[in-house]
Amino acid sequence: MKYDIVVIGGGPAGLAAAIEAKKNGVDNILVIERDRELGGILQQCIHNGFGLHVFKEELTGPEYAEKFITELKNMGIEYKLDTMVLEIGENKVISAINTVDGFMSIKAGAVILAMGCRERTRGAINIPGTRPAGVFTAGTAQRFVNMEGYMVGKRVVILGSGDIGLIMARRMTLEGAKVLAVAELMPFSGGLTRNIVQCLEDYDIPLFLSHTLVEIKGKDRVEGVVIAKVDENRKPIKGTEKHYDCDTLLLSVGLIPENELSKNAGIKLDSITSGPIVNESMETSIEGVFACGNVVHVHDLVDFVTAESKRAGKNAARYIKKEIKSEGKTAKTKPGDGIRYIVPHMVRPENVEDTLDLFMRVDNVYKDMEMVVKVDGKEIKRMKKKHLAPGEMESVKIKKEDLVFGEDAIITVHLEKEGA
Amino acid sequence: MKKHQLVCIVCPMGCHIEVEKNKDEYIVTGNKCPRGKAYGVKELTNPTRVVTTTVKIKGGLLNRLPVKTKEAIPKDKIFECMKFIDSIEVEAPVSVGDIIAKDILGTGVDLVASRSM
Ligand SMILES: Cc1cc2nc3c(=O)[nH]c(=O)nc-3n(C[C@H](O)[C@H](O)[C@H](O)COP(=O)(O)OP(=O)(O)OC[C@H]3O[C@@H](n4cnc5c(N)ncnc54)[C@H](O)[C@@H]3O)c2cc1C
Ligand code: SF4
């Protein structure tokens, strides 16, 4: 089998990338998805709030996914479901397997990685105690409740205040469960402020910041948990324990980009994002292999995923048409004070069309700051920011004409106290 | 004149807004767009929410069909609404946007399917 572009993953990232590649003149495209349907994680995110930027209306996850699935089908883009990509080999030969075709070797002109991310599990955070039933990641519980139709518990404690945890707090409450508490290790929530308001405050669910889980009780089924306040070194403080009688513990302790395939293919990863190092075209360290969506860095808004994926799809098409320039000057991006990471990692101005979008996360909660962008040491942009939080991705647009620099230039973004 | 500090939940920007009642007028500040102003006033006068949940579906790919209230309903009717939705069962095929229940609880708001199945 031979395709111009093979997209791995049929979530919103893969769908948007495939559609955009086709719109840019490449016809021979295949999307490979291991699940039984397209749409990725969105199919289980039945709450609304998706698509405000892209569609100017508030959609639920399945509605958002369906718009892209319909467009993909109408464009006649090929896809294979229930198909797992096993390996990306030399010269962009992809090994995949399913029960109908068996083992397949697929030669791709360009590859787009769109495998999304997965949740950190209990193992990743070393929770002490026995291993009773009733401990779920929030996303697994979401899938059970929203798609399969199984309720996972009646009295619930949630560890971690990421968006999925917050949304599940509301979801479980609506379904008749009692959510006793949400405990968050950090002194701030990892979720969007709007979700704290509409998922916790609306239902009087307490949020305990700077708290962690110290014990799970119960042998066959969770019977209770103990949470405690932590000190500045995130160690539990004796005497601050709170006991809860509950039958279920949901973990919402972060997402990790799903990069086993990329790693095995020898693609360079960023140790902070756990995703591939990419350039302005969303191309990874292997020429002709592009990446987009949560596989690159965890996005909180699917609209950003869509925008980024369109860029990857368009550039994969340009790559096939040999329109990407690989020579010329390259600048690296570098996070400065207050910024944790920046995507993309490298910028070749020749390939930037009108503007370059940088995406980043801050490393703490800040108020009244200025975000300053410098290209090759020269300040080109300064923006006032009233409120910054690690849970909310920031983006900066840089005009192409501002991208002038010498050899080995660096583009930095940092935070300064307003008026300092 | 009491100042109310709110977080606008209309979009993910989550603007921190301030609503102040000045005689019969509400003054909203901190909102990045007009929807924030409308939200601020509504939140103090008649708070509403869109409810998203699922209903039983027979003959579909999944056991549950996601649904939503087409418009926001009064916040204090959410649990009553959930109770009512609990009794609904539909049969596949369903298209996104299909009305699953009309005018729930006399709110004037329909319950619609949020995916095809
Ligand atoms: C549990 C959970 C809940 C979330 N809730 C929200 C939310 O409420 N709002 C929001 O904006 N964002 C939410 N997110 C973030 C969300 O993931 C993104 O908005 C968006 O879905 C990311 O799109 P994606 O296409 O990059 O990844 P995904 O939607 O995860 O899609 C990746 C796809 O790749 C497939 N895949 C992976 N590996 C392979 C392989 N080897 N072979 C074949 N196929 C493969 C997967 O099956 C999956 O369908 C949530 C994420 C998670 C994990
Ligand atoms: S004020 Fe406008 S931009 Fe700000 S959160 Fe509300 S809807 Fe979004």
CSV table of C-alpha atoms in Angstrom, one decimal, chain A residues 36-37 43 46-49 52-53 56 58-60 62-63 66 144-150 170-171 173-175 192-195 197-198 202-203 301 367 386-387 392, chain B residues 7-14 16 30 35 39 43 49-54 61-68 75 78-79 82 86 95-97 112-117:
chain,number,residue,atom,x,y,z
A,36,ARG,CA,-14.1,1.6,16.6
A,37,GLU,CA,-15.0,5.1,15.5
A,43,GLN,CA,-16.7,11.3,21.8
A,46,ILE,CA,-20.3,15.1,26.2
A,47,HIS,CA,-20.2,18.5,28.0
A,48,ASN,CA,-20.3,21.7,26.0
A,49,GLY,CA,-17.7,24.4,25.5
A,52,LEU,CA,-16.1,28.7,20.3
A,53,HIS,CA,-13.2,29.9,18.3
A,56,LYS,CA,-18.4,30.6,17.0
A,58,GLU,CA,-20.7,26.3,21.9
A,59,LEU,CA,-20.7,22.6,20.9
A,60,THR,CA,-20.3,19.4,22.9
A,62,PRO,CA,-19.4,14.7,20.0
A,63,GLU,CA,-21.0,17.5,18.0
A,66,GLU,CA,-19.1,15.0,14.0
A,144,PHE,CA,-17.8,4.3,31.3
A,145,VAL,CA,-20.5,6.8,32.3
A,146,ASN,CA,-20.9,8.7,29.0
A,147,MET,CA,-20.5,6.0,26.4
A,148,GLU,CA,-20.9,2.6,28.0
A,149,GLY,CA,-23.6,3.5,30.5
A,150,TYR,CA,-22.0,2.3,33.7
A,170,ARG,CA,-20.1,17.8,37.9
A,171,ARG,CA,-21.0,14.7,35.8
A,173,THR,CA,-23.1,14.8,40.8
A,174,LEU,CA,-25.6,15.2,38.0
A,175,GLU,CA,-25.8,11.4,37.9
A,192,LEU,CA,-9.7,26.3,33.6
A,193,THR,CA,-11.2,28.8,36.0
A,194,ARG,CA,-14.5,28.5,34.3
A,195,ASN,CA,-14.6,24.8,35.1
A,197,VAL,CA,-16.9,27.8,38.7
A,198,GLN,CA,-19.4,25.8,36.8
A,202,ASP,CA,-22.2,25.5,41.2
A,203,TYR,CA,-22.6,22.2,43.1
A,301,LEU,CA,-8.8,23.7,24.2
A,367,LYS,CA,-1.4,38.5,38.2
A,386,LYS,CA,-4.2,40.4,34.0
A,387,HIS,CA,-4.3,36.7,34.9
A,392,GLU,CA,-4.5,28.0,30.5
B,7,VAL,CA,-15.6,34.5,36.5
B,8,CYS,CA,-17.3,34.6,33.1
B,9,ILE,CA,-18.0,31.0,32.0
B,10,VAL,CA,-19.4,31.7,28.6
B,11,CYS,CA,-16.1,30.8,26.9
B,12,PRO,CA,-12.8,29.3,28.0
B,13,MET,CA,-11.1,32.7,28.3
B,14,GLY,CA,-12.6,32.8,31.8
B,16,HIS,CA,-12.5,37.8,35.7
B,30,GLY,CA,-13.4,43.2,33.0
B,35,ARG,CA,-21.3,38.1,26.0
B,39,TYR,CA,-23.5,36.8,31.5
B,43,GLU,CA,-25.8,35.5,36.7
B,49,ARG,CA,-26.9,26.6,32.5
B,50,VAL,CA,-26.9,24.3,29.5
B,51,VAL,CA,-27.3,20.7,30.8
B,52,THR,CA,-25.4,18.0,28.9
B,53,THR,CA,-26.0,14.4,29.8
B,54,THR,CA,-26.9,11.1,28.1
B,61,LEU,CA,-23.1,1.6,18.6
B,62,LEU,CA,-23.0,2.7,22.2
B,63,ASN,CA,-25.3,2.2,25.2
B,64,ARG,CA,-25.7,5.9,25.8
B,65,LEU,CA,-26.6,8.8,23.4
B,66,PRO,CA,-25.3,12.2,24.4
B,67,VAL,CA,-27.9,14.9,24.7
B,68,LYS,CA,-28.0,18.6,25.7
B,75,LYS,CA,-29.9,26.6,37.3
B,78,ILE,CA,-31.0,21.2,36.8
B,79,PHE,CA,-31.7,18.2,39.1
B,82,MET,CA,-31.9,15.2,35.2
B,86,ASP,CA,-33.4,9.6,33.3
B,95,SER,CA,-29.2,12.4,14.0
B,96,VAL,CA,-27.3,15.1,15.7
B,97,GLY,CA,-29.8,17.9,16.5
B,112,VAL,CA,-31.6,17.5,21.5
B,113,ALA,CA,-29.2,14.7,20.5
B,114,SER,CA,-25.6,15.9,20.4
B,115,ARG,CA,-24.4,13.2,18.0
B,116,SER,CA,-25.7,10.9,15.4
B,117,MET,CA,-25.9,7.2,16.1
